[in-house]
mmCIF file of C-alpha atoms in Angstrom:
data_model
loop_
_atom_site.group_PDB
_atom_site.id
_atom_site.type_symbol
_atom_site.label_atom_id
_atom_site.label_comp_id
_atom_site.label_asym_id
_atom_site.label_seq_id
_atom_site.Cartn_x
_atom_site.Cartn_y
_atom_site.Cartn_z
ATOM 1 C CA UNK A 1471 -4.903 -35.985 -39.782
ATOM 2 C CA UNK A 1472 -7.848 -37.433 -37.878
ATOM 3 C CA UNK A 1473 -8.031 -41.195 -37.499
ATOM 4 C CA UNK A 1474 -11.153 -42.878 -38.807
ATOM 5 C CA UNK A 1475 -13.576 -43.806 -36.014
ATOM 6 C CA UNK A 1476 -13.296 -47.384 -34.834
ATOM 7 C CA UNK A 1477 -16.043 -49.793 -35.870
ATOM 8 C CA UNK A 1478 -18.341 -50.262 -32.842
ATOM 9 C CA UNK A 1479 -18.776 -53.682 -31.317
ATOM 10 C CA UNK A 1480 -21.891 -55.756 -31.867
ATOM 11 C CA UNK A 1481 -24.391 -54.550 -29.216
ATOM 12 C CA UNK A 1482 -24.502 -57.062 -26.399
ATOM 13 C CA UNK A 1483 -25.719 -55.394 -23.209
ATOM 14 C CA UNK A 1484 -29.397 -55.402 -22.303
ATOM 15 C CA UNK A 1485 -30.813 -52.352 -20.474
ATOM 16 C CA UNK A 1486 -30.259 -52.467 -16.714
ATOM 17 C CA UNK A 1487 -33.293 -53.901 -14.980
ATOM 18 C CA UNK A 1488 -34.939 -54.879 -18.283
ATOM 19 C CA UNK A 1489 -33.984 -58.513 -18.853
ATOM 20 C CA UNK A 1490 -36.627 -59.062 -21.550
ATOM 21 C CA UNK A 1491 -35.557 -56.183 -23.779
ATOM 22 C CA UNK A 1492 -32.840 -56.326 -26.472
ATOM 23 C CA UNK A 1493 -29.928 -53.870 -26.260
ATOM 24 C CA UNK A 1494 -31.263 -50.297 -26.122
ATOM 25 C CA UNK A 1495 -28.861 -49.332 -28.899
ATOM 26 C CA UNK A 1496 -31.045 -51.166 -31.412
ATOM 27 C CA UNK A 1497 -33.802 -48.550 -31.143
ATOM 28 C CA UNK A 1498 -31.319 -45.763 -31.913
ATOM 29 C CA UNK A 1499 -29.865 -47.701 -34.815
ATOM 30 C CA UNK A 1500 -33.295 -48.331 -36.362
ATOM 31 C CA UNK A 1501 -33.740 -44.557 -36.537
ATOM 32 C CA UNK A 1502 -30.294 -43.341 -37.562
ATOM 33 C CA UNK A 1503 -28.183 -46.255 -38.799
ATOM 34 C CA UNK A 1504 -30.440 -49.221 -39.611
ATOM 35 C CA UNK A 1505 -27.710 -51.073 -41.520
ATOM 36 C CA UNK A 1506 -24.246 -50.169 -40.298
ATOM 37 C CA UNK A 1507 -20.948 -51.938 -39.679
ATOM 38 C CA UNK A 1508 -20.141 -53.550 -36.328
ATOM 39 C CA UNK A 1509 -17.252 -55.694 -35.171
ATOM 40 C CA UNK A 1510 -18.280 -59.177 -34.103
ATOM 41 C CA UNK A 1511 -16.662 -61.191 -31.301
ATOM 42 C CA UNK A 1512 -15.303 -63.609 -33.925
ATOM 43 C CA UNK A 1513 -13.227 -60.717 -35.262
ATOM 44 C CA UNK A 1514 -14.887 -59.979 -38.578
ATOM 45 C CA UNK A 1515 -16.953 -56.918 -39.450
ATOM 46 C CA UNK A 1516 -20.588 -57.267 -40.448
ATOM 47 C CA UNK A 1517 -23.531 -55.051 -41.281
ATOM 48 C CA UNK A 1518 -25.975 -55.087 -38.367
ATOM 49 C CA UNK A 1519 -29.484 -55.012 -39.876
ATOM 50 C CA UNK A 1520 -32.011 -53.699 -37.347
ATOM 51 C CA UNK A 1521 -35.223 -52.671 -39.162
ATOM 52 C CA UNK A 1522 -38.018 -55.201 -39.617
ATOM 53 C CA UNK A 1523 -38.409 -54.704 -43.373
ATOM 54 C CA UNK A 1524 -34.662 -54.971 -43.979
ATOM 55 C CA UNK A 1525 -34.315 -58.077 -41.793
ATOM 56 C CA UNK A 1526 -37.068 -59.838 -43.738
ATOM 57 C CA UNK A 1527 -35.526 -58.751 -47.038
ATOM 58 C CA UNK A 1528 -32.112 -60.118 -46.064
ATOM 59 C CA UNK A 1529 -33.540 -63.448 -44.883
ATOM 60 C CA UNK A 1530 -35.671 -63.823 -48.012
ATOM 61 C CA UNK A 1531 -32.828 -63.014 -50.424
ATOM 62 C CA UNK A 1532 -31.497 -66.230 -52.033
ATOM 63 C CA UNK A 1533 -28.180 -64.497 -52.768
ATOM 64 C CA UNK A 1534 -27.584 -64.257 -49.010
ATOM 65 C CA UNK A 1535 -25.789 -67.433 -47.982
ATOM 66 C CA UNK A 1536 -26.585 -69.126 -44.677
ATOM 67 C CA UNK A 1537 -23.062 -70.565 -44.469
ATOM 68 C CA UNK A 1538 -22.349 -68.853 -41.133
ATOM 69 C CA UNK A 1539 -25.756 -69.464 -39.577
ATOM 70 C CA UNK A 1540 -24.315 -71.533 -36.745
ATOM 71 C CA UNK A 1541 -23.768 -68.050 -35.247
ATOM 72 C CA UNK A 1542 -20.011 -68.146 -35.679
ATOM 73 C CA UNK A 1543 -19.975 -64.347 -35.413
ATOM 74 C CA UNK A 1544 -20.462 -64.396 -31.615
ATOM 75 C CA UNK A 1545 -17.835 -67.012 -30.772
ATOM 76 C CA UNK A 1546 -14.342 -65.500 -30.379
ATOM 77 C CA UNK A 1547 -12.829 -68.887 -31.192
ATOM 78 C CA UNK A 1548 -14.797 -69.538 -34.373
ATOM 79 C CA UNK A 1549 -13.474 -69.649 -37.919
ATOM 80 C CA UNK A 1550 -15.954 -67.865 -40.254
ATOM 81 C CA UNK A 1551 -14.428 -69.632 -43.256
ATOM 82 C CA UNK A 1552 -14.690 -73.134 -41.815
ATOM 83 C CA UNK A 1553 -15.944 -75.729 -44.300
ATOM 84 C CA UNK A 1554 -19.651 -76.538 -44.034
ATOM 85 C CA UNK A 1555 -20.420 -80.088 -42.938
ATOM 86 C CA UNK A 1556 -22.643 -82.197 -45.206
ATOM 87 C CA UNK A 1557 -26.085 -82.429 -43.638
ATOM 88 C CA UNK A 1558 -26.015 -78.969 -42.022
ATOM 89 C CA UNK A 1559 -29.592 -77.883 -42.682
ATOM 90 C CA UNK A 1560 -29.007 -74.432 -41.179
ATOM 91 C CA UNK A 1561 -25.847 -73.641 -43.194
ATOM 92 C CA UNK A 1562 -26.363 -75.158 -46.634
ATOM 93 C CA UNK A 1563 -28.049 -73.144 -49.371
ATOM 94 C CA UNK A 1564 -30.026 -73.749 -52.532
ATOM 95 C CA UNK A 1565 -30.625 -77.307 -53.731
ATOM 96 C CA UNK A 1566 -28.494 -78.850 -50.967
ATOM 97 C CA UNK A 1567 -30.589 -77.165 -48.294
ATOM 98 C CA UNK A 1568 -33.888 -77.931 -50.058
ATOM 99 C CA UNK A 1569 -32.940 -81.621 -50.252
ATOM 100 C CA UNK A 1570 -32.481 -81.863 -46.480
ATOM 101 C CA UNK A 1571 -35.538 -79.791 -45.644
ATOM 102 C CA UNK A 1572 -37.720 -81.973 -47.854
ATOM 103 C CA UNK A 1573 -36.660 -85.032 -45.869
ATOM 104 C CA UNK A 1574 -37.855 -83.638 -42.537
ATOM 105 C CA UNK A 1575 -40.611 -81.119 -43.266
ATOM 106 C CA UNK A 1576 -43.386 -83.726 -43.364
ATOM 107 C CA UNK A 1577 -42.725 -84.506 -39.686
ATOM 108 C CA UNK A 1578 -43.431 -80.898 -38.676
ATOM 109 C CA UNK A 1579 -46.524 -79.962 -40.690
ATOM 110 C CA UNK A 1580 -49.501 -78.373 -38.928
ATOM 111 C CA UNK A 1581 -51.488 -81.592 -39.327
ATOM 112 C CA UNK A 1582 -48.724 -83.878 -38.027
ATOM 113 C CA UNK A 1583 -47.997 -81.620 -35.075
ATOM 114 C CA UNK A 1584 -51.695 -81.319 -34.225
ATOM 115 C CA UNK A 1585 -51.728 -85.084 -33.764
ATOM 116 C CA UNK A 1586 -49.028 -84.685 -31.098
ATOM 117 C CA UNK A 1587 -50.990 -82.162 -29.036
ATOM 118 C CA UNK A 1588 -52.618 -84.834 -26.853
ATOM 119 C CA UNK A 1589 -49.210 -86.370 -26.101
ATOM 120 C CA UNK A 1590 -47.783 -82.955 -25.198
ATOM 121 C CA UNK A 1591 -50.766 -82.280 -22.916
ATOM 122 C CA UNK A 1592 -50.182 -85.583 -21.125
ATOM 123 C CA UNK A 1593 -46.526 -84.667 -20.582
ATOM 124 C CA UNK A 1594 -47.510 -81.278 -19.189
ATOM 125 C CA UNK A 1595 -49.959 -82.829 -16.727
ATOM 126 C CA UNK A 1596 -47.583 -85.562 -15.593
ATOM 127 C CA UNK A 1597 -44.766 -83.098 -14.969
ATOM 128 C CA UNK A 1598 -47.068 -80.753 -13.092
ATOM 129 C CA UNK A 1599 -48.157 -83.714 -10.968
ATOM 130 C CA UNK A 1600 -44.511 -84.449 -10.194
ATOM 131 C CA UNK A 1601 -43.664 -80.805 -9.458
ATOM 132 C CA UNK A 1602 -46.642 -80.398 -7.126
ATOM 133 C CA UNK A 1603 -45.730 -83.645 -5.385
ATOM 134 C CA UNK A 1604 -42.173 -82.367 -4.967
ATOM 135 C CA UNK A 1605 -43.600 -79.401 -3.119
ATOM 136 C CA UNK A 1606 -43.007 -75.668 -3.023
ATOM 137 C CA UNK A 1607 -40.530 -74.231 -3.880
ATOM 138 C CA UNK A 1608 -39.311 -75.970 -7.032
ATOM 139 C CA UNK A 1609 -37.108 -75.114 -10.000
ATOM 140 C CA UNK A 1610 -39.461 -74.693 -12.950
ATOM 141 C CA UNK A 1611 -36.615 -75.136 -15.452
ATOM 142 C CA UNK A 1612 -35.596 -78.601 -14.248
ATOM 143 C CA UNK A 1613 -39.065 -79.810 -13.251
ATOM 144 C CA UNK A 1614 -41.052 -78.474 -16.176
ATOM 145 C CA UNK A 1615 -39.565 -76.200 -18.855
ATOM 146 C CA UNK A 1616 -36.632 -78.404 -19.894
ATOM 147 C CA UNK A 1617 -38.036 -81.955 -19.712
ATOM 148 C CA UNK A 1618 -41.204 -81.341 -21.760
ATOM 149 C CA UNK A 1619 -39.565 -80.259 -25.070
ATOM 150 C CA UNK A 1620 -36.773 -82.764 -24.465
ATOM 151 C CA UNK A 1621 -39.271 -85.608 -24.155
ATOM 152 C CA UNK A 1622 -41.213 -84.456 -27.211
ATOM 153 C CA UNK A 1623 -38.180 -84.187 -29.468
ATOM 154 C CA UNK A 1624 -36.847 -87.526 -28.199
ATOM 155 C CA UNK A 1625 -40.170 -89.177 -29.002
ATOM 156 C CA UNK A 1626 -40.321 -87.600 -32.455
ATOM 157 C CA UNK A 1627 -36.724 -88.309 -33.423
ATOM 158 C CA UNK A 1628 -36.375 -91.680 -31.734
ATOM 159 C CA UNK A 1629 -33.711 -90.682 -29.175
ATOM 160 C CA UNK A 1630 -33.797 -92.538 -25.828
ATOM 161 C CA UNK A 1631 -34.881 -90.055 -23.172
ATOM 162 C CA UNK A 1632 -32.637 -91.875 -20.708
ATOM 163 C CA UNK A 1633 -29.723 -90.241 -22.568
ATOM 164 C CA UNK A 1634 -31.066 -86.724 -21.993
ATOM 165 C CA UNK A 1635 -28.453 -85.590 -19.468
ATOM 166 C CA UNK A 1636 -25.750 -86.446 -21.964
ATOM 167 C CA UNK A 1637 -27.140 -84.539 -24.941
ATOM 168 C CA UNK A 1638 -28.414 -81.641 -22.825
ATOM 169 C CA UNK A 1639 -24.947 -81.132 -21.344
ATOM 170 C CA UNK A 1640 -23.281 -81.310 -24.745
ATOM 171 C CA UNK A 1641 -25.791 -79.011 -26.432
ATOM 172 C CA UNK A 1642 -25.417 -76.464 -23.602
ATOM 173 C CA UNK A 1643 -21.691 -76.331 -24.328
ATOM 174 C CA UNK A 1644 -22.301 -75.998 -28.063
ATOM 175 C CA UNK A 1645 -24.595 -72.950 -27.660
ATOM 176 C CA UNK A 1646 -22.394 -71.217 -25.073
ATOM 177 C CA UNK A 1647 -20.404 -68.210 -26.261
ATOM 178 C CA UNK A 1648 -17.964 -68.718 -23.369
ATOM 179 C CA UNK A 1649 -16.940 -72.242 -24.299
ATOM 180 C CA UNK A 1650 -13.421 -72.556 -25.674
ATOM 181 C CA UNK A 1651 -12.894 -73.904 -29.176
ATOM 182 C CA UNK A 1652 -11.602 -77.138 -27.652
ATOM 183 C CA UNK A 1653 -14.669 -77.482 -25.401
ATOM 184 C CA UNK A 1654 -17.030 -76.812 -28.296
ATOM 185 C CA UNK A 1655 -15.281 -79.305 -30.553
ATOM 186 C CA UNK A 1656 -15.242 -81.960 -27.835
ATOM 187 C CA UNK A 1657 -18.985 -81.553 -27.193
ATOM 188 C CA UNK A 1658 -19.652 -81.686 -30.937
ATOM 189 C CA UNK A 1659 -17.592 -84.849 -31.441
ATOM 190 C CA UNK A 1660 -19.090 -86.558 -28.400
ATOM 191 C CA UNK A 1661 -22.642 -85.852 -29.524
ATOM 192 C CA UNK A 1662 -21.783 -86.777 -33.126
ATOM 193 C CA UNK A 1663 -20.358 -90.103 -31.981
ATOM 194 C CA UNK A 1664 -23.437 -90.809 -29.920
ATOM 195 C CA UNK A 1665 -25.729 -90.060 -32.881
ATOM 196 C CA UNK A 1666 -23.640 -92.188 -35.257
ATOM 197 C CA UNK A 1667 -24.148 -95.143 -32.956
ATOM 198 C CA UNK A 1668 -27.857 -94.394 -32.695
ATOM 199 C CA UNK A 1669 -28.291 -94.170 -36.483
ATOM 200 C CA UNK A 1670 -26.399 -97.419 -36.936
ATOM 201 C CA UNK A 1671 -28.820 -99.087 -34.545
ATOM 202 C CA UNK A 1672 -31.796 -97.541 -36.397
ATOM 203 C CA UNK A 1673 -30.516 -99.043 -39.640
ATOM 204 C CA UNK A 1674 -30.391 -102.485 -38.031
ATOM 205 C CA UNK A 1675 -33.596 -102.150 -36.033
ATOM 206 C CA UNK A 1676 -35.851 -99.384 -37.435
ATOM 207 C CA UNK A 1677 -38.720 -98.016 -35.336
ATOM 208 C CA UNK A 1678 -41.586 -95.590 -35.955
ATOM 209 C CA UNK A 1679 -39.537 -92.390 -35.626
ATOM 210 C CA UNK A 1680 -37.873 -89.766 -37.794
ATOM 211 C CA UNK A 1681 -34.321 -91.031 -37.329
ATOM 212 C CA UNK A 1682 -35.374 -94.509 -38.493
ATOM 213 C CA UNK A 1683 -37.076 -93.087 -41.564
ATOM 214 C CA UNK A 1684 -34.070 -90.909 -42.392
ATOM 215 C CA UNK A 1685 -31.662 -93.838 -42.122
ATOM 216 C CA UNK A 1686 -33.786 -96.320 -44.049
ATOM 217 C CA UNK A 1687 -31.753 -98.129 -46.688
ATOM 218 C CA UNK A 1688 -34.754 -98.108 -49.011
ATOM 219 C CA UNK A 1689 -35.243 -94.350 -48.891
ATOM 220 C CA UNK A 1690 -35.028 -92.310 -52.075
ATOM 221 C CA UNK A 1691 -31.765 -90.378 -52.299
ATOM 222 C CA UNK A 1692 -30.371 -91.845 -49.030
ATOM 223 C CA UNK A 1693 -28.235 -89.741 -46.725
ATOM 224 C CA UNK A 1694 -24.668 -90.649 -45.858
ATOM 225 C CA UNK A 1695 -23.826 -91.338 -42.223
ATOM 226 C CA UNK A 1696 -22.109 -87.959 -41.962
ATOM 227 C CA UNK A 1697 -25.208 -86.215 -43.305
ATOM 228 C CA UNK A 1698 -27.439 -88.164 -40.925
ATOM 229 C CA UNK A 1699 -25.335 -87.239 -37.912
ATOM 230 C CA UNK A 1700 -25.087 -83.519 -38.699
ATOM 231 C CA UNK A 1701 -28.775 -83.229 -39.573
ATOM 232 C CA UNK A 1702 -29.756 -85.201 -36.485
ATOM 233 C CA UNK A 1703 -27.572 -83.042 -34.274
ATOM 234 C CA UNK A 1704 -29.232 -79.860 -35.553
ATOM 235 C CA UNK A 1705 -32.733 -81.243 -34.968
ATOM 236 C CA UNK A 1706 -31.929 -82.558 -31.488
ATOM 237 C CA UNK A 1707 -30.225 -79.420 -30.176
ATOM 238 C CA UNK A 1708 -32.671 -76.926 -31.681
ATOM 239 C CA UNK A 1709 -35.623 -79.131 -30.745
ATOM 240 C CA UNK A 1710 -35.300 -78.574 -27.016
ATOM 241 C CA UNK A 1711 -33.056 -75.539 -26.390
ATOM 242 C CA UNK A 1712 -35.288 -72.802 -27.795
ATOM 243 C CA UNK A 1713 -38.629 -74.064 -26.488
ATOM 244 C CA UNK A 1714 -37.324 -74.835 -23.001
ATOM 245 C CA UNK A 1715 -35.983 -71.303 -22.671
ATOM 246 C CA UNK A 1716 -39.209 -69.820 -24.051
ATOM 247 C CA UNK A 1717 -41.331 -71.691 -21.480
ATOM 248 C CA UNK A 1718 -39.305 -70.407 -18.519
ATOM 249 C CA UNK A 1719 -38.967 -66.828 -19.796
ATOM 250 C CA UNK A 1720 -42.651 -66.660 -20.706
ATOM 251 C CA UNK A 1721 -43.597 -67.782 -17.218
ATOM 252 C CA UNK A 1722 -41.649 -64.930 -15.613
ATOM 253 C CA UNK A 1723 -43.121 -62.394 -18.027
ATOM 254 C CA UNK A 1724 -46.669 -63.588 -17.398
ATOM 255 C CA UNK A 1725 -46.173 -63.454 -13.640
ATOM 256 C CA UNK A 1726 -45.038 -59.838 -13.932
ATOM 257 C CA UNK A 1727 -47.983 -58.635 -16.035
ATOM 258 C CA UNK A 1728 -51.369 -58.384 -14.295
ATOM 259 C CA UNK A 1729 -54.082 -60.086 -16.314
ATOM 260 C CA UNK A 1730 -51.585 -61.801 -18.612
ATOM 261 C CA UNK A 1731 -52.315 -65.270 -17.287
ATOM 262 C CA UNK A 1732 -56.007 -64.820 -18.006
ATOM 263 C CA UNK A 1733 -55.161 -63.715 -21.551
ATOM 264 C CA UNK A 1734 -53.105 -66.881 -22.087
ATOM 265 C CA UNK A 1735 -55.896 -69.118 -20.817
ATOM 266 C CA UNK A 1736 -58.487 -67.307 -22.961
ATOM 267 C CA UNK A 1737 -56.523 -67.167 -26.244
ATOM 268 C CA UNK A 1738 -53.354 -69.264 -25.981
ATOM 269 C CA UNK A 1739 -52.533 -69.134 -29.701
ATOM 270 C CA UNK A 1740 -52.589 -65.327 -29.852
ATOM 271 C CA UNK A 1741 -50.776 -64.999 -26.531
ATOM 272 C CA UNK A 1742 -47.945 -67.330 -27.567
ATOM 273 C CA UNK A 1743 -47.327 -65.382 -30.781
ATOM 274 C CA UNK A 1744 -47.009 -62.152 -28.807
ATOM 275 C CA UNK A 1745 -44.634 -63.802 -26.333
ATOM 276 C CA UNK A 1746 -42.502 -65.084 -29.211
ATOM 277 C CA UNK A 1747 -42.310 -61.565 -30.643
ATOM 278 C CA UNK A 1748 -41.667 -59.899 -27.310
ATOM 279 C CA UNK A 1749 -38.934 -62.273 -26.115
ATOM 280 C CA UNK A 1750 -37.169 -63.268 -29.372
ATOM 281 C CA UNK A 1751 -34.833 -65.720 -27.640
ATOM 282 C CA UNK A 1752 -32.342 -66.002 -30.546
ATOM 283 C CA UNK A 1753 -30.470 -63.104 -29.030
ATOM 284 C CA UNK A 1754 -27.482 -62.555 -31.335
ATOM 285 C CA UNK A 1755 -29.288 -62.472 -34.657
ATOM 286 C CA UNK A 1756 -28.901 -64.613 -37.765
ATOM 287 C CA UNK A 1757 -25.694 -64.424 -39.796
ATOM 288 C CA UNK A 1758 -25.718 -64.127 -43.582
ATOM 289 C CA UNK A 1759 -22.995 -63.809 -46.247
ATOM 290 C CA UNK A 1760 -23.572 -61.783 -49.403
ATOM 291 C CA UNK A 1761 -22.693 -63.765 -52.525
ATOM 292 C CA UNK A 1762 -23.596 -60.847 -54.837
ATOM 293 C CA UNK A 1763 -23.715 -57.077 -54.606
ATOM 294 C CA UNK A 1764 -27.071 -56.094 -53.082
ATOM 295 C CA UNK A 1765 -28.893 -53.132 -51.598
ATOM 296 C CA UNK A 1766 -30.237 -53.396 -48.036
ATOM 297 C CA UNK A 1767 -32.475 -50.403 -47.485
ATOM 298 C CA UNK A 1768 -30.303 -47.513 -48.616
ATOM 299 C CA UNK A 1769 -27.052 -49.306 -47.879
ATOM 300 C CA UNK A 1770 -25.029 -51.013 -50.650
ATOM 301 C CA UNK A 1771 -23.584 -54.350 -49.561
ATOM 302 C CA UNK A 1772 -20.803 -55.947 -51.592
ATOM 303 C CA UNK A 1773 -20.311 -59.603 -52.377
ATOM 304 C CA UNK A 1774 -18.139 -61.159 -49.681
ATOM 305 C CA UNK A 1775 -19.489 -59.029 -46.829
ATOM 306 C CA UNK A 1776 -21.279 -60.375 -43.751
ATOM 307 C CA UNK A 1777 -24.624 -59.278 -42.330
ATOM 308 C CA UNK A 1778 -26.297 -59.919 -38.978
ATOM 309 C CA UNK A 1779 -30.098 -59.868 -39.159
ATOM 310 C CA UNK A 1780 -31.124 -58.818 -35.634
ATOM 311 C CA UNK A 1781 -34.391 -60.696 -35.066
ATOM 312 C CA UNK A 1782 -35.003 -59.159 -31.647
ATOM 313 C CA UNK A 1783 -34.573 -55.657 -33.068
ATOM 314 C CA UNK A 1784 -36.947 -56.358 -35.975
ATOM 315 C CA UNK A 1785 -39.569 -57.623 -33.527
ATOM 316 C CA UNK A 1786 -39.369 -54.339 -31.597
ATOM 317 C CA UNK A 1787 -39.689 -52.115 -34.681
ATOM 318 C CA UNK A 1788 -42.307 -49.448 -33.864
ATOM 319 C CA UNK A 1789 -43.099 -48.920 -37.546
ATOM 320 C CA UNK A 1790 -44.554 -52.445 -37.604
ATOM 321 C CA UNK A 1791 -45.527 -53.145 -33.985
ATOM 322 C CA UNK A 1792 -47.067 -50.111 -32.281
ATOM 323 C CA UNK A 1793 -45.911 -49.936 -28.667
ATOM 324 C CA UNK A 1794 -43.382 -52.617 -29.544
ATOM 325 C CA UNK A 1795 -41.689 -52.596 -26.125
ATOM 326 C CA UNK A 1796 -44.951 -53.488 -24.413
ATOM 327 C CA UNK A 1797 -46.514 -56.928 -24.128
ATOM 328 C CA UNK A 1798 -49.884 -56.579 -25.866
ATOM 329 C CA UNK A 1799 -52.129 -59.613 -26.271
ATOM 330 C CA UNK A 1800 -54.605 -57.571 -28.300
ATOM 331 C CA UNK A 1801 -52.045 -56.828 -30.989
ATOM 332 C CA UNK A 1802 -53.239 -57.304 -34.579
ATOM 333 C CA UNK A 1803 -51.513 -59.841 -36.834
ATOM 334 C CA UNK A 1804 -49.280 -61.262 -34.086
ATOM 335 C CA UNK A 1805 -47.784 -63.912 -36.393
ATOM 336 C CA UNK A 1806 -45.962 -61.343 -38.498
ATOM 337 C CA UNK A 1807 -43.008 -61.546 -36.093
ATOM 338 C CA UNK A 1808 -39.675 -63.037 -37.177
ATOM 339 C CA UNK A 1809 -38.878 -64.978 -34.003
ATOM 340 C CA UNK A 1810 -38.603 -68.128 -36.144
ATOM 341 C CA UNK A 1811 -36.656 -66.350 -38.873
ATOM 342 C CA UNK A 1812 -37.989 -65.843 -42.377
ATOM 343 C CA UNK A 1813 -37.480 -67.173 -45.879
ATOM 344 C CA UNK A 1814 -36.110 -70.532 -46.977
ATOM 345 C CA UNK A 1815 -34.361 -71.186 -43.639
ATOM 346 C CA UNK A 1816 -37.331 -70.355 -41.420
ATOM 347 C CA UNK A 1817 -37.412 -72.726 -38.424
ATOM 348 C CA UNK A 1818 -38.659 -76.133 -39.564
ATOM 349 C CA UNK A 1819 -39.994 -76.981 -36.093
ATOM 350 C CA UNK A 1820 -41.967 -73.815 -35.453
ATOM 351 C CA UNK A 1821 -45.388 -75.519 -35.423
ATOM 352 C CA UNK A 1822 -44.197 -77.973 -32.788
ATOM 353 C CA UNK A 1823 -42.779 -75.153 -30.668
ATOM 354 C CA UNK A 1824 -46.121 -73.335 -30.815
ATOM 355 C CA UNK A 1825 -48.049 -76.370 -29.585
ATOM 356 C CA UNK A 1826 -45.555 -77.031 -26.787
ATOM 357 C CA UNK A 1827 -45.724 -73.422 -25.593
ATOM 358 C CA UNK A 1828 -49.520 -73.282 -25.743
ATOM 359 C CA UNK A 1829 -49.966 -76.512 -23.804
ATOM 360 C CA UNK A 1830 -47.211 -75.801 -21.269
ATOM 361 C CA UNK A 1831 -48.399 -72.301 -20.361
ATOM 362 C CA UNK A 1832 -52.122 -73.042 -20.253
ATOM 363 C CA UNK A 1833 -51.526 -76.225 -18.256
ATOM 364 C CA UNK A 1834 -49.233 -74.450 -15.809
ATOM 365 C CA UNK A 1835 -51.536 -71.537 -15.031
ATOM 366 C CA UNK A 1836 -54.681 -73.634 -14.997
ATOM 367 C CA UNK A 1837 -53.233 -76.138 -12.526
ATOM 368 C CA UNK A 1838 -51.215 -73.669 -10.427
ATOM 369 C CA UNK A 1839 -53.165 -70.361 -10.448
ATOM 370 C CA UNK A 1840 -51.265 -69.001 -7.428
ATOM 371 C CA UNK A 1841 -47.810 -69.600 -8.923
ATOM 372 C CA UNK A 1842 -45.182 -66.995 -8.026
ATOM 373 C CA UNK A 1843 -41.438 -66.501 -8.348
ATOM 374 C CA UNK A 1844 -39.869 -67.675 -5.106
ATOM 375 C CA UNK A 1845 -36.890 -65.278 -5.056
ATOM 376 C CA UNK A 1846 -36.492 -61.528 -5.610
ATOM 377 C CA UNK A 1847 -36.433 -60.706 -9.314
ATOM 378 C CA UNK A 1848 -32.872 -59.363 -9.149
ATOM 379 C CA UNK A 1849 -31.638 -62.779 -8.011
ATOM 380 C CA UNK A 1850 -32.734 -64.531 -11.202
ATOM 381 C CA UNK A 1851 -29.766 -65.506 -13.392
ATOM 382 C CA UNK A 1852 -30.215 -65.066 -17.139
ATOM 383 C CA UNK A 1853 -28.253 -66.673 -19.966
ATOM 384 C CA UNK A 1854 -26.424 -63.667 -21.353
ATOM 385 C CA UNK A 1855 -23.655 -65.868 -22.752
ATOM 386 C CA UNK A 1856 -25.635 -68.337 -24.860
ATOM 387 C CA UNK A 1857 -27.017 -68.246 -28.387
ATOM 388 C CA UNK A 1858 -30.514 -68.817 -26.995
ATOM 389 C CA UNK A 1859 -31.547 -66.450 -24.208
ATOM 390 C CA UNK A 1860 -33.192 -67.878 -21.131
ATOM 391 C CA UNK A 1861 -32.998 -68.563 -17.400
ATOM 392 C CA UNK A 1862 -30.513 -70.874 -15.732
ATOM 393 C CA UNK A 1863 -33.108 -71.738 -13.119
ATOM 394 C CA UNK A 1864 -36.506 -70.429 -12.043
ATOM 395 C CA UNK A 1865 -37.427 -71.022 -8.387
ATOM 396 C CA UNK A 1866 -41.226 -70.889 -8.068
ATOM 397 C CA UNK A 1867 -43.637 -71.307 -5.175
ATOM 398 C CA UNK A 1868 -47.369 -71.714 -4.692
ATOM 399 C CA UNK A 1869 -49.918 -72.170 -1.945
#
């Protein structure tokens, strides 16, 4: 008798010399096996969904639970059946999720974020002043890409920026796939304890910030301290990790494509959407759990089975994005990408991320038109072992 073929592992390796492309296996899967079983690092099997239409369908389906959306599938030490914490806006479903989203969505509307654009622009200019004063070469990640979204989210939430090293270190551990279970839990508890103290202070001495409004004793349907801490942790970590990595990665991409900088300066909104599609920094996909029997494309999925919606594969689907592996700032309908997810759990802070990226990239290339990477490309170190793809550092020079 012939043994059944082993379930392949979740694709993890990017093509050699192509740090901005998702695993090459995704293209083959979209053609021949768009929804097929893989074994995840956490040990469970899941259907890897690679086609754009199927990814959107999975993310829009209310019978697909977000209970594992903390990306437990890529952490070998994770427990997929771990109880969901109250206040987890990315893992709760239905009415529980809608309740939390309603409490924060007003802070991230297009109109509210537009009012922050001037503040973001001031931050960009002040950090460029400091980087230029530091002199060439400089690390763009530490001087520019990381502090700008960190400052913005601290201002919005009401977190003291002086505490940034603490929460940045803890959040880096929490998004690392190499961290042990003990290291991840310690970082989580340390950051949770810090936020509990901060919320307690907000209750005693409220300010004009989101954390104060969330913790107000007079609020309708008030949140418990546990809910406040878990919700606050999600907003703080997501609020700087993704955008900081996008700024640094986008800079490298733009420096490698002739004429790209001019395209960004001419039409920053269109250019940023194409960069979001092209880079898709949530590199391991979004995990979902089927609560009912469903059909994904031609594949039947049973209740109790897991699915991984590969956002970076969907954003490279040639049936939707012609020449998908090329950066094209003339592409029609650039905002149809799924870099921010799709459906009820679509990223709540996406409008803020757009403004930060637009202002950071236009400010950078307007002020430093002769910017260049200061080391050979092969010496750049990428974050292959984190939930959010990016660069560990980016040495740049000018003049």
